[in-house]
mmCIF file of C-alpha atoms and ligand atoms in Angstrom:
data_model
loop_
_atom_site.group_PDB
_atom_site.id
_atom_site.type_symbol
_atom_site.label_atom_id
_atom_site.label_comp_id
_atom_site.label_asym_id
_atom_site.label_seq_id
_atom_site.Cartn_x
_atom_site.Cartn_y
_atom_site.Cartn_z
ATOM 1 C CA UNK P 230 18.621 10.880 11.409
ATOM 2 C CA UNK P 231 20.546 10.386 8.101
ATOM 3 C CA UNK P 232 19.287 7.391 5.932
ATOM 4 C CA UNK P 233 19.790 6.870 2.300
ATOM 5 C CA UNK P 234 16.909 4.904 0.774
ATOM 6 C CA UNK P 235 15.987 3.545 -1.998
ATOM 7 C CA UNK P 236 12.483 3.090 -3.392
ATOM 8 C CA UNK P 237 11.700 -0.409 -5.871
ATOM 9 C CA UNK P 238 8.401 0.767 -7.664
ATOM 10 C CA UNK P 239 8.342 4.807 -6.958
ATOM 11 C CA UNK P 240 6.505 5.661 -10.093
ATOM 12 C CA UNK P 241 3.212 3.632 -8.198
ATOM 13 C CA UNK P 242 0.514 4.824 -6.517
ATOM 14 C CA UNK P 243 1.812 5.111 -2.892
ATOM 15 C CA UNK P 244 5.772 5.124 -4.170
ATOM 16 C CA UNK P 245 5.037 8.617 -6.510
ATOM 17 C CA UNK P 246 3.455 10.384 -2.806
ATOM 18 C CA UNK P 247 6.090 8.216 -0.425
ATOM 19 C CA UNK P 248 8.918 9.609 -2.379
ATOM 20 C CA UNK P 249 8.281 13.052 -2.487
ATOM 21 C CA UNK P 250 7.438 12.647 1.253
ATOM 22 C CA UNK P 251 10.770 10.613 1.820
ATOM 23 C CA UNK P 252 12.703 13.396 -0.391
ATOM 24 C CA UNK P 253 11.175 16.384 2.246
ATOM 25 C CA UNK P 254 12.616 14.596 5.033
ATOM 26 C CA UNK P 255 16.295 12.899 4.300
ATOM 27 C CA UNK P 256 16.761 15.702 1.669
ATOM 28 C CA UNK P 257 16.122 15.076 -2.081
ATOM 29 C CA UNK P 258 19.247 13.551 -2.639
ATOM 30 C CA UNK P 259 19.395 11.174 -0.280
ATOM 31 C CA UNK P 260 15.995 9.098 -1.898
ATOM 32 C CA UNK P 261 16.745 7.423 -4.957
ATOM 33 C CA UNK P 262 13.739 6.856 -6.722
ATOM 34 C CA UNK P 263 13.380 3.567 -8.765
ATOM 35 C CA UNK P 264 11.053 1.629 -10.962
ATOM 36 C CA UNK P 265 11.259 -0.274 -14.351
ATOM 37 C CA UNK P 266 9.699 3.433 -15.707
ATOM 38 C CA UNK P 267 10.309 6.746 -15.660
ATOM 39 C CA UNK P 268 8.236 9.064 -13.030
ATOM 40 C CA UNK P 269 6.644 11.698 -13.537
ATOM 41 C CA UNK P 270 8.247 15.026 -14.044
ATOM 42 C CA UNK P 271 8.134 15.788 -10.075
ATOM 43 C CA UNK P 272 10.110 12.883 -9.431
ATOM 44 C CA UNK P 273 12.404 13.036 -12.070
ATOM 45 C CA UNK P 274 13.312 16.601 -11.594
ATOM 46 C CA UNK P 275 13.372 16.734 -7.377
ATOM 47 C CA UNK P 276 16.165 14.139 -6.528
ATOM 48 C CA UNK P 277 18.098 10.884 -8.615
ATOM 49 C CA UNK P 278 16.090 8.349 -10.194
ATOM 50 C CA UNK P 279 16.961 4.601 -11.504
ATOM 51 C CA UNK P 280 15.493 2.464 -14.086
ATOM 52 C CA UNK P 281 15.933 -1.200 -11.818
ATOM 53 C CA UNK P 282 13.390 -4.849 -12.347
ATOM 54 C CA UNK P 283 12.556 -5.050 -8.537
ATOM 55 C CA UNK P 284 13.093 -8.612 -8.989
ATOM 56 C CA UNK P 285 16.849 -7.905 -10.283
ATOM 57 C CA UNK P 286 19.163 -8.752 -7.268
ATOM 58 C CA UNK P 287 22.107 -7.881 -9.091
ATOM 59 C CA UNK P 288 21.076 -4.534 -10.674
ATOM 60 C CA UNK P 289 19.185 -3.780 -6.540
ATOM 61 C CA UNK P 290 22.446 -4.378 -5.350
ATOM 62 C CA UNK P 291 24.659 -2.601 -7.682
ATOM 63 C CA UNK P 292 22.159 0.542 -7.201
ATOM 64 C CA UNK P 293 22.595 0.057 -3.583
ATOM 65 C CA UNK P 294 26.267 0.232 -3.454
ATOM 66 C CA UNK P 295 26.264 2.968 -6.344
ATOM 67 C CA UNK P 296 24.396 5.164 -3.999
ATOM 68 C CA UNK P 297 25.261 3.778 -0.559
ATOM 69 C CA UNK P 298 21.995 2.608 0.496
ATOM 70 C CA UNK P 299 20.741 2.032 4.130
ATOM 71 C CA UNK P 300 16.943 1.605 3.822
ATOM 72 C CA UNK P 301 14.775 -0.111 1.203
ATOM 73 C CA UNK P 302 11.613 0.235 0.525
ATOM 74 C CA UNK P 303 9.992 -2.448 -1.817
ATOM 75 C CA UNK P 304 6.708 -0.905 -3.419
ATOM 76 C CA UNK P 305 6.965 -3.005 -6.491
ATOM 77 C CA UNK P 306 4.127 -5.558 -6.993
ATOM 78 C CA UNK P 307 0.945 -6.518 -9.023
ATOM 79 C CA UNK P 308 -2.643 -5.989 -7.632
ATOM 80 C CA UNK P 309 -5.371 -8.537 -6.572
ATOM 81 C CA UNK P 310 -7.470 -7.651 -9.991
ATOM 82 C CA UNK P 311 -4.552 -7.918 -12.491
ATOM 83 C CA UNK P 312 -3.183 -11.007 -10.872
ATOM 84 C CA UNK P 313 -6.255 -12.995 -10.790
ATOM 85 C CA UNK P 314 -5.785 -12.847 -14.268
ATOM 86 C CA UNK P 315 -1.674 -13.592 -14.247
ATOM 87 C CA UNK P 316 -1.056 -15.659 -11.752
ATOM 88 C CA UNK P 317 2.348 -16.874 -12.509
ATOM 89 C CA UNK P 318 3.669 -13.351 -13.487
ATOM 90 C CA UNK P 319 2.225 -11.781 -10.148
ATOM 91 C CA UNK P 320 3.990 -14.691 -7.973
ATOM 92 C CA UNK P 321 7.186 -13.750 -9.823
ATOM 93 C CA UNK P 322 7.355 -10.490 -9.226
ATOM 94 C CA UNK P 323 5.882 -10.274 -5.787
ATOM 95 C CA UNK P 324 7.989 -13.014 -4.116
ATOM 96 C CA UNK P 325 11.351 -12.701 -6.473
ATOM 97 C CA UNK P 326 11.640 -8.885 -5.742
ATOM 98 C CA UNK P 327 10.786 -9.673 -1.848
ATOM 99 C CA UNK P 328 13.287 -12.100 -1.031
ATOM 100 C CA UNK P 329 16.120 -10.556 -3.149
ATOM 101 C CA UNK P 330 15.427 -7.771 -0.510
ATOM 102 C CA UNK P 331 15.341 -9.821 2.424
ATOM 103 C CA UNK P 332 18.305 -11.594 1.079
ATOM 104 C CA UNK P 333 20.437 -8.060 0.714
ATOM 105 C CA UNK P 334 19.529 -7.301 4.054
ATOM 106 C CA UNK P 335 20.796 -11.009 5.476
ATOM 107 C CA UNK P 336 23.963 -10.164 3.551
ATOM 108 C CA UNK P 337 23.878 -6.699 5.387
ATOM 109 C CA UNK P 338 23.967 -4.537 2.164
ATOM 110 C CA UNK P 339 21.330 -2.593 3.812
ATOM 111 C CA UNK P 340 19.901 -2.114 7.319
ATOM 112 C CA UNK P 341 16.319 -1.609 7.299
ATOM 113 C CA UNK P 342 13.493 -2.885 4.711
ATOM 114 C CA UNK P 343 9.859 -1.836 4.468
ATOM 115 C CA UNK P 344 7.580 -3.628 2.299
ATOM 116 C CA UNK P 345 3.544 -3.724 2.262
ATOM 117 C CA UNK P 346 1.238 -6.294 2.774
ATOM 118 C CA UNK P 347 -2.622 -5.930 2.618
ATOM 119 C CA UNK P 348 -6.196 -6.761 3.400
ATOM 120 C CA UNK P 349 -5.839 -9.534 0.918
ATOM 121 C CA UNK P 350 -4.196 -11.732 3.432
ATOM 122 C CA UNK P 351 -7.539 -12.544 4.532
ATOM 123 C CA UNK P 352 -10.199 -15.123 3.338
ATOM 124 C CA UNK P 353 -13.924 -15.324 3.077
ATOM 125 C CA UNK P 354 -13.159 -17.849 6.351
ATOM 126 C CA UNK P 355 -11.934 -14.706 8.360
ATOM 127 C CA UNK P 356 -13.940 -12.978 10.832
ATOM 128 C CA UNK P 357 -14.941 -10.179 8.839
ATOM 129 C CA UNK P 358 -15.702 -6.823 11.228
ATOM 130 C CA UNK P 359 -13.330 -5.166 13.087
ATOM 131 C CA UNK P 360 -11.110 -8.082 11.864
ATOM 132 C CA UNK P 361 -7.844 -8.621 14.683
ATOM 133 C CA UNK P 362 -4.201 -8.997 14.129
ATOM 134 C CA UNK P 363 -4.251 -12.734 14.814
ATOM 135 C CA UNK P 364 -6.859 -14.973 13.243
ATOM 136 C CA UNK P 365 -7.745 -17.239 10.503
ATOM 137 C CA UNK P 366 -6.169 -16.296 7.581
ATOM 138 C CA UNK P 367 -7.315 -18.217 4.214
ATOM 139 C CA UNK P 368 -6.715 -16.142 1.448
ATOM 140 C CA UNK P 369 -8.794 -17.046 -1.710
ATOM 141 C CA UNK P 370 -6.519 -14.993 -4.434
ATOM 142 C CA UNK P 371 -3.301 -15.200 -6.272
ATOM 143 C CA UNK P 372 -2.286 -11.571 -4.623
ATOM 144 C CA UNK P 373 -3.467 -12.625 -1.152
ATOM 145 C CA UNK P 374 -1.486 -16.034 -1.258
ATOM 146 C CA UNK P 375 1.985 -13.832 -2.152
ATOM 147 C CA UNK P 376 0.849 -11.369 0.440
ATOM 148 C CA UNK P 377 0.823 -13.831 3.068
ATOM 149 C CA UNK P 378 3.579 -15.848 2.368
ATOM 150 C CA UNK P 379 6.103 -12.606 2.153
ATOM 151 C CA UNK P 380 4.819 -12.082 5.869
ATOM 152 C CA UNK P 381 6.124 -14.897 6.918
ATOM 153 C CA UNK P 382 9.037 -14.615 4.783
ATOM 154 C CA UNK P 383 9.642 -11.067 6.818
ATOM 155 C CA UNK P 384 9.295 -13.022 9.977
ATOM 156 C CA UNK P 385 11.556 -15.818 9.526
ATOM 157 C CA UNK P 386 14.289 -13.079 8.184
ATOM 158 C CA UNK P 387 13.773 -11.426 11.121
ATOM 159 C CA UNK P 388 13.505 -13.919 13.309
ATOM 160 C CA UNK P 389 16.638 -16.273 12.360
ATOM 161 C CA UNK P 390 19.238 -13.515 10.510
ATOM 162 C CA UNK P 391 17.834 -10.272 12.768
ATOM 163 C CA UNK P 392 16.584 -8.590 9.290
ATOM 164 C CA UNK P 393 15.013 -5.178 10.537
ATOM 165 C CA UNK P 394 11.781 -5.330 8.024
ATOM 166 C CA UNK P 395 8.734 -3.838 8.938
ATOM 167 C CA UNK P 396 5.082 -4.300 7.195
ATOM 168 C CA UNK P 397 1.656 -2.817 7.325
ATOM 169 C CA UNK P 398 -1.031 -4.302 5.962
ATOM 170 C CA UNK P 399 -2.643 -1.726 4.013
ATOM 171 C CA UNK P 400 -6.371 -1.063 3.550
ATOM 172 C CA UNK P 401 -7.967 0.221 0.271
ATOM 173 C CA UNK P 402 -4.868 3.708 -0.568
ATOM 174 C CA UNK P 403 -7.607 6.095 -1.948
ATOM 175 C CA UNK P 404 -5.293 9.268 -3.891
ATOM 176 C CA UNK P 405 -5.887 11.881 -6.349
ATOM 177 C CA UNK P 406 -2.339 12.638 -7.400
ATOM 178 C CA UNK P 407 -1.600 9.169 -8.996
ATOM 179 C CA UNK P 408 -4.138 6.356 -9.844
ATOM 180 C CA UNK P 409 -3.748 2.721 -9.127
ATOM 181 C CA UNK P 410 -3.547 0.239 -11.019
ATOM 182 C CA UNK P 411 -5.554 -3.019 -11.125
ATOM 183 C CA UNK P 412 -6.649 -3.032 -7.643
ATOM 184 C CA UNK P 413 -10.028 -4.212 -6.530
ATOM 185 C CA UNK P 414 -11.043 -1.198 -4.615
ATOM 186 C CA UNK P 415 -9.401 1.229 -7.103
ATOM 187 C CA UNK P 416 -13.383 2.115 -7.662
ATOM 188 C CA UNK P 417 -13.062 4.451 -4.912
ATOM 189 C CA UNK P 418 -10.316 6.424 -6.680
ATOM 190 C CA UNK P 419 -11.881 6.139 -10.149
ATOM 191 C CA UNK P 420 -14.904 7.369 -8.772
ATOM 192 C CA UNK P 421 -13.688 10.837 -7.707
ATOM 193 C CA UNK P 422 -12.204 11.547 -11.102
ATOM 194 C CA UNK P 423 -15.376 10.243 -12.947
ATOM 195 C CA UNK P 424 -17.563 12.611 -10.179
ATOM 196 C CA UNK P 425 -15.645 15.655 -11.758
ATOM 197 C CA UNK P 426 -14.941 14.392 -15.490
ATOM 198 C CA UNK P 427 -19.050 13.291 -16.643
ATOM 199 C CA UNK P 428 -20.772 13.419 -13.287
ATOM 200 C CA UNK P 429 -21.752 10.075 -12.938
ATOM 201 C CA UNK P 430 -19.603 6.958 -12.484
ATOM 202 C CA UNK P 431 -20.255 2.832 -12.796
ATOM 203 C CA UNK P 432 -19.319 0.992 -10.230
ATOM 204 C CA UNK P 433 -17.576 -2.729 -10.404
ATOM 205 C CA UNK P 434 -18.824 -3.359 -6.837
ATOM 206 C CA UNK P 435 -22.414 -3.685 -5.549
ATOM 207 C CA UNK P 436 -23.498 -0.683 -3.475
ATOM 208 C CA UNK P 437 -23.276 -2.161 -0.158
ATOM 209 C CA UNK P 438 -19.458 -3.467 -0.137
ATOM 210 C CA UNK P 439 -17.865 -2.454 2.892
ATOM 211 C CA UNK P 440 -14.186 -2.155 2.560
ATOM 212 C CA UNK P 441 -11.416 -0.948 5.062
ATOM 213 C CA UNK P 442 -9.452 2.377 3.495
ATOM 214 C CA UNK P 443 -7.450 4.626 4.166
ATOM 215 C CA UNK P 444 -6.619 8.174 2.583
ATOM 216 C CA UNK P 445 -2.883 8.663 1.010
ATOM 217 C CA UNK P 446 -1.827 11.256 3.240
ATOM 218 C CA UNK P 447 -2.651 8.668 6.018
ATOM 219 C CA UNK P 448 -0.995 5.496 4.395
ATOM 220 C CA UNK P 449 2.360 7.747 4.030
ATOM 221 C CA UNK P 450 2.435 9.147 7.641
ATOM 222 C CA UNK P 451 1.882 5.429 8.711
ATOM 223 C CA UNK P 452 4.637 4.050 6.481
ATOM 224 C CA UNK P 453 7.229 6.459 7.758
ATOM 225 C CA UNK P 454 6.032 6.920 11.217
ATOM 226 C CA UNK P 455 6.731 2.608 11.331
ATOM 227 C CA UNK P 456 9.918 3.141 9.513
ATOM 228 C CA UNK P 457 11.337 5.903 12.102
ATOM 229 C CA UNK P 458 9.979 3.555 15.390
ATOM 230 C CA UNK P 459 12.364 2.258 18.239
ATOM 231 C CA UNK P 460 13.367 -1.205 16.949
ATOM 232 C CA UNK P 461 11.799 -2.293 20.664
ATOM 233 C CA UNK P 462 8.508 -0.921 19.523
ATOM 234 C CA UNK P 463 8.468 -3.065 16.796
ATOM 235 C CA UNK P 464 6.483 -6.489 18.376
ATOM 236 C CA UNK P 465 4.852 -7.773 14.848
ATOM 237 C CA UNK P 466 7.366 -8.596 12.420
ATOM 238 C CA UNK P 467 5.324 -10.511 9.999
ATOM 239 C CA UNK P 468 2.870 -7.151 9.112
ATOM 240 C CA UNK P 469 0.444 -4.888 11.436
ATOM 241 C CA UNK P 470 -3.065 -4.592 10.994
ATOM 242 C CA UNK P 471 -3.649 -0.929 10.055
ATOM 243 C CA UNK P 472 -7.044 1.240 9.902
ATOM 244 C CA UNK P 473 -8.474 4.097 9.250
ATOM 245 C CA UNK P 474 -12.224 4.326 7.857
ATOM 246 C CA UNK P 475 -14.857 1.943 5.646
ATOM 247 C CA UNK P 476 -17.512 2.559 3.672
ATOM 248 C CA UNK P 477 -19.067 1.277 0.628
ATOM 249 C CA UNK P 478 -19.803 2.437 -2.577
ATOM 250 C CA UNK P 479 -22.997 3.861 -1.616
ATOM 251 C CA UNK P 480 -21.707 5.791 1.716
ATOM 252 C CA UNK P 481 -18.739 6.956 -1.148
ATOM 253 C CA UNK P 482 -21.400 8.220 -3.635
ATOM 254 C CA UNK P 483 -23.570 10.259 -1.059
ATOM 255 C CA UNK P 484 -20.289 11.933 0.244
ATOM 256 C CA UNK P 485 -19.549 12.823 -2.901
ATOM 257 C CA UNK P 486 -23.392 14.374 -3.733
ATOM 258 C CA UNK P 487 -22.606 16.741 -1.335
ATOM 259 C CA UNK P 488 -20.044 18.510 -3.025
ATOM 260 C CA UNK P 489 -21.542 17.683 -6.861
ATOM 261 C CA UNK P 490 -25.327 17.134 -6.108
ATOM 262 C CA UNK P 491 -26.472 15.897 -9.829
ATOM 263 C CA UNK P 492 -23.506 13.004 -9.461
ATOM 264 C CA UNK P 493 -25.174 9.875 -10.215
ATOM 265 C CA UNK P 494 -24.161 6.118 -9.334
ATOM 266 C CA UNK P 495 -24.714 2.694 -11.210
ATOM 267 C CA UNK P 496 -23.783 -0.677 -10.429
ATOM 268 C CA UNK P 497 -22.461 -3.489 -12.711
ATOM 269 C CA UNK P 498 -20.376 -5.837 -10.461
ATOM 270 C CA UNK P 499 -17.867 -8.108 -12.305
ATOM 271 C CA UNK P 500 -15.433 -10.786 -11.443
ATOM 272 C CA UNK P 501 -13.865 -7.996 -8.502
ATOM 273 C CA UNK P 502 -16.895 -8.324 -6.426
ATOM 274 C CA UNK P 503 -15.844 -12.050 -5.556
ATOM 275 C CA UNK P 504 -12.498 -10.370 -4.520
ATOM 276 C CA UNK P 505 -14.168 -7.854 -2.394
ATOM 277 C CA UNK P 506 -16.726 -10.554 -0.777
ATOM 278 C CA UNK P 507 -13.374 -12.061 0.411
ATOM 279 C CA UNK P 508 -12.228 -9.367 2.329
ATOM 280 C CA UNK P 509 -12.982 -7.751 5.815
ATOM 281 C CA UNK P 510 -15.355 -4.953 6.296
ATOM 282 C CA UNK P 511 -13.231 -3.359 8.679
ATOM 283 C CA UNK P 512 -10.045 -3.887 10.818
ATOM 284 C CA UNK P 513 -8.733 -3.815 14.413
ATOM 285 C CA UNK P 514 -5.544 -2.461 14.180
ATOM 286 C CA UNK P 515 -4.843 -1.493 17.963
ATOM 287 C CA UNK P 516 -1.657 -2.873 18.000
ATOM 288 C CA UNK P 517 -0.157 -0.395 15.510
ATOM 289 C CA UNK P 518 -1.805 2.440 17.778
ATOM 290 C CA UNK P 519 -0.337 0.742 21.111
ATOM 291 C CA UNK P 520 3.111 -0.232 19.868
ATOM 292 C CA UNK P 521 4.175 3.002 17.876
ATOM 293 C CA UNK P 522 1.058 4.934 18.376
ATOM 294 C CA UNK P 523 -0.765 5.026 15.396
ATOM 295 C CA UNK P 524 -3.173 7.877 14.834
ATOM 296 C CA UNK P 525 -5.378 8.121 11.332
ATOM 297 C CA UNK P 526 -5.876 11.854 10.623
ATOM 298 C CA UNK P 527 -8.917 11.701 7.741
ATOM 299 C CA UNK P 528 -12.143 10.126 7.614
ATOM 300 C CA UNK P 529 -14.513 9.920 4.632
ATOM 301 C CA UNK P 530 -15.565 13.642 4.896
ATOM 302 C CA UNK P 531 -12.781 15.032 5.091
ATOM 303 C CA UNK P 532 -10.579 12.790 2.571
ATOM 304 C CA UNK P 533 -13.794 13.657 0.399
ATOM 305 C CA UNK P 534 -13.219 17.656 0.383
ATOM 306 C CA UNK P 535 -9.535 17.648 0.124
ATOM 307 C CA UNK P 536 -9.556 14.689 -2.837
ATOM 308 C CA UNK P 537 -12.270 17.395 -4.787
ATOM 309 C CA UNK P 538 -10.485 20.275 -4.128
ATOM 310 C CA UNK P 539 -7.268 19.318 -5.491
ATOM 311 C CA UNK P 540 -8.864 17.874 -8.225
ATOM 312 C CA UNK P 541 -10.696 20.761 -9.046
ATOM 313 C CA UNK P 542 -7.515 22.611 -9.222
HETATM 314 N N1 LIG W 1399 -5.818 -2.184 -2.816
HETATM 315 C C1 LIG W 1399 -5.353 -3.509 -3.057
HETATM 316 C C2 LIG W 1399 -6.130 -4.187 -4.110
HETATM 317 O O1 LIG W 1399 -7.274 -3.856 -4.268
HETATM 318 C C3 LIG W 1399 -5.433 -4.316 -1.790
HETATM 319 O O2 LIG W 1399 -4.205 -4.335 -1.180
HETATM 320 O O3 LIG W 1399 -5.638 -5.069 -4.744
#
C-alpha cells in the first residue's frame, strides 16, 4: 500500500502518537506532519513537517500538491471545555478546516479523508448505557453541535460527490506521551501524572461519572485499522460508534492505589461536570466490530500499568 498523507493538527494529543504510528508504516517520509506549531523533537526530527491553519484551504492545498498528497487526516479542532467558553472561535475552526477538506477531496486533490467525531454528539436526551449507533442525538454543547453537523457534512460528501471520508466517534483518548488539551475528561490523563508528581490529585468531576474511554494505543490501531478497510466495509459514513472501557473517577483512583497505595483523591466539580452529565456512560459500538472488525486491546488494568510504567521512566 503506498499513501502519502498528510496530518492537520499532528502536534495534538492523538496527531503526536498517530504520526509516529503513520510514519512506521508508509515510511517517515511519506507522512507530512502539520499543525499551526512546531512538534516535538520526535516529530520534527523523524520525517517533514509543515507549519499550515487547518482552516487555510489555500495553504492545505498548496501543501498537498507540494508533497503529492493522497490521504488527509484532519486532527485539528478545539475541545468541549475550551469551546464552551469560545464558541464562535471553536465553530470556526472545527467546521472551516472540515469542509475545506471535504471540499479538496470533491475537487479530487486527495482520495481519502479521516476526521474524528466524538461522544459529544450526544445529549442529556440520549439513551445513556451501552448507547447505539442510531438514536436521539441532542447535543447540549458548542463542541457537540460542530461534531454533529461535520457528520453529516461527511455523509452528504460522500453520499452526493463519492468523498471516501471515514469517522469514529471517539471516547475519552487517555495518553501519557502527550496531554490534551481542554477536554472534559482530560481528568483521567491529568490524574496519572498528578498520581506520580504529589500523590494525590483533584478531580473536576464527581466520583461517580461514568465515561466511555479508550487507551491511545487503542484509538490509533482503530484510526488506521478504519483507514486501511475495503471501501465495501465501510456502511456508516457519517461516524461509527467506537468502545473500549468506562469507568469513573473513583474506579480510576482505586486502579491507580494499586500501583501507588498512599495516592489520594478529592472532588471539586466545576462547570465540566454539566458536560460530562451530558454524555453516555458507555457505548455500543458493534458495528465497527462487525463491519471492519474492531477489537479493543486494553482495559483499565492494563492501560493503568503500562500508562505508570512509562511514566515512571
Ligand atoms: N475528549 C473530548 C472532550 O472531552 C471528547 O471528544 O472534549
Amino acid at each position: 500500500m503506498s499513501e502519502t498523507i498528510l496530518i492537520l493538527g499532528a502536534s495534538g494529543q492523538i496527531g503526536n502518537e498517530l504520526t509516529q504510528k503513520l510514519r512506521a508504516i508508509y515510511g517517515n517520509d511519506n507522512v507530512i506532519a502539520s499543525d499551526i506549531r512546531e512538534g516535538n523533537k520526535e516529530m520534527m526530527d523523524s520525517g517533514p513537517f509543515e507549519i499550515i491553519d487547518a482552516t487555510d484551504k489555500e495553504t492545505i492545498l498548496k501543501n498537498i500538491q507540494k508533497h503529492k498528497v493522497s490521504q488527509v487526516y484532519l486532527l485539528a479542532a478545539m475541545l468541549s471545555a475550551t469551546a464552551e467558553q469560545f464558541p464562535q472561535k471553536a465553530w470556526h475552526l472545527n467546521m472551516t478546516s472540515l469542509l475545506a477538506v471535504l471540499d479538496l477531496a470533491k475537487e479530487k486533490h486527495i482520495k481519502q479523508v479521516y476526521w474524528p467525531s466524538s461522544i459529544a454528539v450526544f445529549g442529556p436526551t440520549t439513551p445513556k448505557e451501552n448507547t447505539p449507533q442510531k438514536t436521539i442525538m441532542e447535543p447540549s454543547t458548542v463542541y457537540g453541535i460542530s461534531k454533529i453537523s461535520g457528520e453529516f457534512w461527511c455523509n452528504y460528501y460522500h453520499e452526493k460527490f463519492g468523498v471516501d471520508v471515514r469517522s469514529l466517534r471517539y471516547p475519552g483518548i487517555i495518553s501519557w506521551k502527550t496531554k490534551p488539551g481542554g477536554g472534559t475528561t482530560d481528568y483521567a490523563v491529568d490524574i496519572y501524572f498528578k498520581a506520580l508528581e504529589q500523590g494525590n490529585y483533584e478531580c473536576f468531576l464527581s466520583e461517580e461519572t461514568r465515561l466511555p474511554m479508550m487507551y491511545m494505543n487503542d484509538a490509533v490501531n482503530a484510526t488506521i485499522q478504519l483507514m486501511q478497510a475495503k471501501t465495501e466495509d465501510i456502511k456508516i459514513r457519517t461516524s461509527y460508534n467506537l468502545a473500549a472501557i468506562d469507568f469513573t473517577p473513583k474506579e480510576i483512583a482505586l486502579e491507580i492505589k494499586k500501583h501507588i497505595s498512599n495516592f489520594e483523591i478529592t472532588y471539586q466539580p466545576d462547570f465540566r461536570q454539566k458536560i460530562a452529565d451530558s454524555w453516555p456512560s458507555s457505548i455500543n459500538d458493534s458495528e465497527a466490530r462487525k463491519d471492519w472488525n474492531w477489537k479493543h486491546e486494553f482495559d483499565l488494568a492494563s492501560m493503568t500499568t503500562d500508562i505508570l510504567k512509562n511514566l515512571k521512566a
